[in-house]
Tab-separated table of C-alpha atoms and ligand atoms in Angstrom:
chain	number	residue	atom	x	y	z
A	1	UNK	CA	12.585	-3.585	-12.496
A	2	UNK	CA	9.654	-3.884	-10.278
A	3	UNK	CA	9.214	-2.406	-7.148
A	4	UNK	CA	6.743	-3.849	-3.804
A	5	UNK	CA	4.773	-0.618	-3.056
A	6	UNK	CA	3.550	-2.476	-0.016
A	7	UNK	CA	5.320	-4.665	2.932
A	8	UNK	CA	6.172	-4.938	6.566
A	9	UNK	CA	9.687	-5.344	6.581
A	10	UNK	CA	10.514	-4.883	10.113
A	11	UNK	CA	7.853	-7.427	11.076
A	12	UNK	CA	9.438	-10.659	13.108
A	13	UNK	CA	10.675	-13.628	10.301
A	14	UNK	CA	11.877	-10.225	7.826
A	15	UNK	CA	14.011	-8.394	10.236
A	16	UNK	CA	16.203	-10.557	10.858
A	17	UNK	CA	16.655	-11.963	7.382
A	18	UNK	CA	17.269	-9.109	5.540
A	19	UNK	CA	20.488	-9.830	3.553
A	20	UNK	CA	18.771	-13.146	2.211
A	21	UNK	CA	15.534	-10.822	1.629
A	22	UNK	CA	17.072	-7.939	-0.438
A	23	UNK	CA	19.319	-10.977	-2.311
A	24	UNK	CA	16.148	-12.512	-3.334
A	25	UNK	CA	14.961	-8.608	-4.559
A	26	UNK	CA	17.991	-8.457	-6.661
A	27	UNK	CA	17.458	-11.675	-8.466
A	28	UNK	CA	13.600	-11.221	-8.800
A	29	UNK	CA	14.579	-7.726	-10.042
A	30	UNK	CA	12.640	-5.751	-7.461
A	31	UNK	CA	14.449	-2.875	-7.363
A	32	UNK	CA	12.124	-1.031	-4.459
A	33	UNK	CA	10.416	-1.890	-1.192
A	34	UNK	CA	8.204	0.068	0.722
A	35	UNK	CA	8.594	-0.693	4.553
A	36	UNK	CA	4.745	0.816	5.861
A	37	UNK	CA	4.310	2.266	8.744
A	38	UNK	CA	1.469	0.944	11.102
A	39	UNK	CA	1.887	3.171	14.109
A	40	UNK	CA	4.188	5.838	16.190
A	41	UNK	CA	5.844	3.369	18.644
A	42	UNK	CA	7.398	1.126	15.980
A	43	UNK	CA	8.441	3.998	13.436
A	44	UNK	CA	11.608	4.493	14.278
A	45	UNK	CA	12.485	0.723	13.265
A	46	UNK	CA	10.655	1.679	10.246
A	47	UNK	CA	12.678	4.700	9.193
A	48	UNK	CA	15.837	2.605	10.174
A	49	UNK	CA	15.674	0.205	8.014
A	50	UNK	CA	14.785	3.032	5.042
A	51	UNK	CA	18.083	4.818	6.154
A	52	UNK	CA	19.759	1.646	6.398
A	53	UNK	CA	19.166	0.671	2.737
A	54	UNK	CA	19.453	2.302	-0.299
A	55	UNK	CA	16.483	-0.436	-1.548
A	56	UNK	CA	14.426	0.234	0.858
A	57	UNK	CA	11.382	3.536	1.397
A	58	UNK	CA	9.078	3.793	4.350
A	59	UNK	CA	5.871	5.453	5.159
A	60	UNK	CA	4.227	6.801	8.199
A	61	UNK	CA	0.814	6.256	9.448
A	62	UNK	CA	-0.872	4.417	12.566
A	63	UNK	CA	-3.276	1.587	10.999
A	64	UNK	CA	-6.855	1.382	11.248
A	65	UNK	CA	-6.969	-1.579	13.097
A	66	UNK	CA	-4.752	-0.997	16.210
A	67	UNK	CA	-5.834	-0.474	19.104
A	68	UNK	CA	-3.680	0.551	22.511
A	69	UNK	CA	-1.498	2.725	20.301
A	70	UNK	CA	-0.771	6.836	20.554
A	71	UNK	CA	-3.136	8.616	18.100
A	72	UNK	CA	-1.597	11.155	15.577
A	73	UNK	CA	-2.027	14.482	15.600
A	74	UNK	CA	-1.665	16.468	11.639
A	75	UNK	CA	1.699	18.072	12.616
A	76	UNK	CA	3.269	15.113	14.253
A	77	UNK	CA	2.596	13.085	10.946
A	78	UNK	CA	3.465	16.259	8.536
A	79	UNK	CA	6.558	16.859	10.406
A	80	UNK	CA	7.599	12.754	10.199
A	81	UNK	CA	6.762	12.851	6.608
A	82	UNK	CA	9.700	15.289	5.529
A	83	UNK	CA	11.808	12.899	5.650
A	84	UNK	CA	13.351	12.060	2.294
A	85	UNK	CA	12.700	8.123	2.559
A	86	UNK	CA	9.576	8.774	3.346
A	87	UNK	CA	7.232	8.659	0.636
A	88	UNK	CA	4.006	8.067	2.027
A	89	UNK	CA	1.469	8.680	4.833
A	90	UNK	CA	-0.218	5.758	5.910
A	91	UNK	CA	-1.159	2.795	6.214
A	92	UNK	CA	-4.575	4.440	6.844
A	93	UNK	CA	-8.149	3.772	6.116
A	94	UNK	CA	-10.870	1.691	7.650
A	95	UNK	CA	-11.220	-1.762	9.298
A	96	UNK	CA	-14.653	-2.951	9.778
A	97	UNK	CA	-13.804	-6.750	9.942
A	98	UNK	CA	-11.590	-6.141	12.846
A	99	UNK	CA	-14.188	-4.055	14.493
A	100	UNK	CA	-17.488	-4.732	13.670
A	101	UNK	CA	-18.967	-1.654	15.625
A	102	UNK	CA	-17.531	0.593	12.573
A	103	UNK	CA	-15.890	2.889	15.585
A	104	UNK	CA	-15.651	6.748	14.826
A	105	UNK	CA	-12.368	6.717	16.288
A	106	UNK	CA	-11.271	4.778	12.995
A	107	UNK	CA	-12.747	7.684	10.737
A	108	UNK	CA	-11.465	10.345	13.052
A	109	UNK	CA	-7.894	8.644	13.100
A	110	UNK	CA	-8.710	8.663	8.862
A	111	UNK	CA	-9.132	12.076	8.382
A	112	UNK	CA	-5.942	13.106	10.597
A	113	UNK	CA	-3.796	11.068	7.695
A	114	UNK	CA	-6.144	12.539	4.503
A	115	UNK	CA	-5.344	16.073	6.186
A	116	UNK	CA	-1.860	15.499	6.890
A	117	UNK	CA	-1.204	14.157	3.745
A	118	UNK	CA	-2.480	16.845	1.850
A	119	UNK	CA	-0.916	19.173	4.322
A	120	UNK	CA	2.531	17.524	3.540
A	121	UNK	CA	2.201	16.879	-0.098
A	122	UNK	CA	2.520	13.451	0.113
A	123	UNK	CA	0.248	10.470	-1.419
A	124	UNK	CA	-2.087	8.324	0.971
A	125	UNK	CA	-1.690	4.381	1.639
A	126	UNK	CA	-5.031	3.578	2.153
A	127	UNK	CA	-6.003	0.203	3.656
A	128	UNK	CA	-9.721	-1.150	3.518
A	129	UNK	CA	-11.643	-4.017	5.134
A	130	UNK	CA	-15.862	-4.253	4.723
A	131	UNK	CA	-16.218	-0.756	4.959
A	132	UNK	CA	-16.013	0.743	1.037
A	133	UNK	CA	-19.093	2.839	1.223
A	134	UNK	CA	-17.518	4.983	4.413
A	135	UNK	CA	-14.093	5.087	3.294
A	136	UNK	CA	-15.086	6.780	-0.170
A	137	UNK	CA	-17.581	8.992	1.972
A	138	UNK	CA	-14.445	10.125	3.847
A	139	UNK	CA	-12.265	10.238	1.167
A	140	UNK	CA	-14.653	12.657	-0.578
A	141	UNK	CA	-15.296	14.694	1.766
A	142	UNK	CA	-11.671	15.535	2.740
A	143	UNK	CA	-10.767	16.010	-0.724
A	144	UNK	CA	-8.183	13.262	-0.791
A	145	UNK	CA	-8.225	13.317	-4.457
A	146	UNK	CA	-5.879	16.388	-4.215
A	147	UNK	CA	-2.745	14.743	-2.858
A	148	UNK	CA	-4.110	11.056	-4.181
A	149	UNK	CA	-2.404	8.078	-3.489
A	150	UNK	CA	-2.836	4.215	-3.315
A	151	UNK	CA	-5.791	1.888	-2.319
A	152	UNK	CA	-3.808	-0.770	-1.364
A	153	UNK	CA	-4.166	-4.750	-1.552
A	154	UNK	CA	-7.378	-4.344	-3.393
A	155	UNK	CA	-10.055	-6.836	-3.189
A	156	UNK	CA	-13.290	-4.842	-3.794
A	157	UNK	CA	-15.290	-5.016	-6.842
A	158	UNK	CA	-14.506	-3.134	-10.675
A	159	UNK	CA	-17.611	-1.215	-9.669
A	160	UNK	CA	-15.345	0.063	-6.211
A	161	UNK	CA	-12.098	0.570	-8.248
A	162	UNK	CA	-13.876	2.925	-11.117
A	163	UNK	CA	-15.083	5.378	-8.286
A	164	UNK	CA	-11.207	5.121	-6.928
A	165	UNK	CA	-9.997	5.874	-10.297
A	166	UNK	CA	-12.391	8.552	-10.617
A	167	UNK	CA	-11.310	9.832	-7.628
A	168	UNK	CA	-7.785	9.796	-8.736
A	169	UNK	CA	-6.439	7.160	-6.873
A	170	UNK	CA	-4.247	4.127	-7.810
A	171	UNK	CA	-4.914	0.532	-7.099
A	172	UNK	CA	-2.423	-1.850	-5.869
A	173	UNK	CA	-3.153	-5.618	-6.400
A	174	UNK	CA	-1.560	-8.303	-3.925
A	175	UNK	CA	-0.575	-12.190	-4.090
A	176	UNK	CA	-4.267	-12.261	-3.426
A	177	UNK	CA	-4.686	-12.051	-7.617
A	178	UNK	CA	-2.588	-15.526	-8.109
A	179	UNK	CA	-5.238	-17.075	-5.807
A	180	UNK	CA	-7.477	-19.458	-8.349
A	181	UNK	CA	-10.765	-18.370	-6.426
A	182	UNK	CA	-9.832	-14.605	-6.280
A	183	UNK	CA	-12.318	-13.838	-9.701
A	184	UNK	CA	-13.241	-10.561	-8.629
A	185	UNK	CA	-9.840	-9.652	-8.321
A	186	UNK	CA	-8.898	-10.697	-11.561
A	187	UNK	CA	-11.573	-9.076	-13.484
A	188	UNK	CA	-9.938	-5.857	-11.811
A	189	UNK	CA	-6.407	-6.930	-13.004
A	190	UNK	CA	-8.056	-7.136	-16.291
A	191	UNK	CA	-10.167	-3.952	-16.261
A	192	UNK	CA	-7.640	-1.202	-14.855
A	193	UNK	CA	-5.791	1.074	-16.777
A	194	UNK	CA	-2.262	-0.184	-16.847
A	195	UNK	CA	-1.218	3.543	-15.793
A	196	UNK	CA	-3.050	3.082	-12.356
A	197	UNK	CA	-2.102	0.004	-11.030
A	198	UNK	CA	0.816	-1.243	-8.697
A	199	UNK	CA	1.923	-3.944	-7.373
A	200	UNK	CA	2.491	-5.506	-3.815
A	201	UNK	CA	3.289	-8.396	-1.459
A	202	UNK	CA	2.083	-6.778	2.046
A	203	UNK	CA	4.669	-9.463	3.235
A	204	UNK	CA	4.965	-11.260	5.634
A	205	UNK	CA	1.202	-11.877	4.763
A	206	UNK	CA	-0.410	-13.284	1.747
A	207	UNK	CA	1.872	-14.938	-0.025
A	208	UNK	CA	1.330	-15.233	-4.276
A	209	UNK	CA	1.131	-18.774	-5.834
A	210	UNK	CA	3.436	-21.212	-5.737
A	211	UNK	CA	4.303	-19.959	-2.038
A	212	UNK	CA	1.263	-19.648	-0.966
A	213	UNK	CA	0.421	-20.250	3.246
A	214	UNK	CA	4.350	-19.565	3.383
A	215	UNK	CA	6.025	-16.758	4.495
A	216	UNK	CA	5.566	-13.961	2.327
A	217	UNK	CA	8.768	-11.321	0.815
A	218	UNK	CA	8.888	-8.468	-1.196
A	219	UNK	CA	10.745	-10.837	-3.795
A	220	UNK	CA	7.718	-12.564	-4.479
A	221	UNK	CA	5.979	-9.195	-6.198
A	222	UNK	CA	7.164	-11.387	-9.587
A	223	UNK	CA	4.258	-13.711	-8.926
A	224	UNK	CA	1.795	-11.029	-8.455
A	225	UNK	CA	3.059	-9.464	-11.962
A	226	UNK	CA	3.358	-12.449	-13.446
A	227	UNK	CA	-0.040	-13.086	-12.867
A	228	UNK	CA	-1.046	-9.711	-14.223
A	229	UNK	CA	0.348	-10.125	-17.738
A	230	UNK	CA	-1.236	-13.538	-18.114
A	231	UNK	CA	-4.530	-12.443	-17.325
A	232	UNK	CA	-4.143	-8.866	-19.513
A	233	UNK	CA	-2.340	-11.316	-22.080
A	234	UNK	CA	0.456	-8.958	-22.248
A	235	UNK	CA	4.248	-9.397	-21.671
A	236	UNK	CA	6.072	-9.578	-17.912
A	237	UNK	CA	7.923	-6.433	-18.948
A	238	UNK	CA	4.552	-4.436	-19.986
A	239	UNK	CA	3.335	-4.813	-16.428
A	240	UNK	CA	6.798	-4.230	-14.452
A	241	UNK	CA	7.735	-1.205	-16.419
A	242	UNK	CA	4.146	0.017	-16.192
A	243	UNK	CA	4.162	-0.501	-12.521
A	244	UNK	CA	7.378	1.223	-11.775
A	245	UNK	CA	6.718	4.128	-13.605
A	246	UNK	CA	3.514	4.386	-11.865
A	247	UNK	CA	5.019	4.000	-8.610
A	248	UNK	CA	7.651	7.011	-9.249
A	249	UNK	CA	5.609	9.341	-11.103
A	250	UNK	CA	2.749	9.469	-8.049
A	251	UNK	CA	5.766	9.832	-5.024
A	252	UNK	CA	8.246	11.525	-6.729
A	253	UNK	CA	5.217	14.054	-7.682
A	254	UNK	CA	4.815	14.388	-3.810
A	255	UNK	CA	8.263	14.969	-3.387
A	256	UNK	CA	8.847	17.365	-5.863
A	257	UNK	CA	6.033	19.353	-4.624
A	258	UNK	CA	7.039	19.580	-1.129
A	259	UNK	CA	10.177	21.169	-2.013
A	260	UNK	CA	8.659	24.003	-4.180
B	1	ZN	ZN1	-3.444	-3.070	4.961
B	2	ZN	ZN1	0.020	-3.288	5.407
């Protein structure tokens, strides 16, 4: 079984196809998806659809990148996170190719999640674009290596996922691996310890070889796996058994630890 530790399931073209979507899961064998959260207003639809389905967990967090949405304060996130199907807080992190002006609002809006997260026990989602040397900064300084977590859709350099792993933290690959020009990201695939990595679609975007440019589904998290084990040279089953034990030993760790 594999599971997508990353997708946007209540985004427009997956809503509304859902039975097709989780059929698809089922023959792919992706036994998991994680619907992320990306901000207050549209959580509700988010924790819906992880009510709604046994298949399906959710996280909350407001994303780095939006603008015109209501900020989080700790105990509004802490206090969404109890949820059971809630495994997560984020997506969180930085976005410096969206805004170019590197806004302090982002890193403010960053440390509410690393706080609430390690106020709530649960693991971060953590979502970076051009801005690696701040986000570890951050990351450091608010001791998010306590409550760890996921740096997710990777596409930094080995030298950026080392001081992750040193921090603790897991990296999650993407469809963005199956892409032939992606060698960066491959090297990585190569390089991490198979008990840090997951995998992901971050569907509807970024969809693995052969779909690629198409609409993306957490189904497709075979490609990105499949992908994996050719370029470790190991087996399919190595890398989706590795994955999914990864994936339930760093949020059912949260989980267990909340209700001590
Ligand atoms: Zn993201
Ligand atoms: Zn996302």
């Amino acid at each position: 079984m594999l599971v997508d530790s990353h997708c946007h399931l209540d985004l427009p073209g997956l809503s509304e196809n859902l039975p097709q979507i989780l059929e698809l899961m089922q023959k792919n064998q992706v036994g998991h998806a994680v619907c992320i959260g990306v901000n207050l207003e549209d959580f509700p639809r988010v924790l819906a659809l992880a009510e709604g389905h046994p298949h399906i967990l959710a996280s909350v967090g407001v994303h780095p990148e939006s603008t015109d949405v209501r900020e989080p304060t700790i105990e509004e996130l802490v206090k969404l996170a109890q949820h059971p199907k809630i495994i997560a807080i984020g997506e969180t992190g930085l976005d410096y190719y969206w805004h170019k002006d590197a806004p302090e609002w982002q890193r403010d809006r960053f440390r509410v999640h690393i706080r609430a997260a390690r106020e709530a026990g649960k693991p971060l989602v953590i979502h970076n674009r051009d801005a690696t040397s701040d986000l570890l900064r951050i990351m450091s300084e608010e001791h998010a290596g306590e409550v760890g977590g996921v740096l997710h859709c990777f596409t930094e350099s080995w030298d950026v996922a080392q001081q992750a792993l040193d921090m603790g933290f897991h990296i999650s690959l993407s469809g963005i691996v199956t892409f032939k020009n992606a060698l960066a990201i491959k090297e990585v695939a190569r390089r991490i310890p198979l008990d840090r990595l997951l995998v992901e679609t971050d569907a509807p975007y970024l969809a693995p070889v052969p779909y690629r440019g198409k609409m993306n589904q957490p189904g497709y998290v075979r490609y990105v796996a499949e992908e994996i084990a050719r370029l470790r040279d190991c087996s399919f089953e190595e890398i989706s058994t590795a994955t999914t034990d990864n994936f339930f030993r760093l949020f059912t760790y949260a989980t267990t630890r909340i209700t001590q």
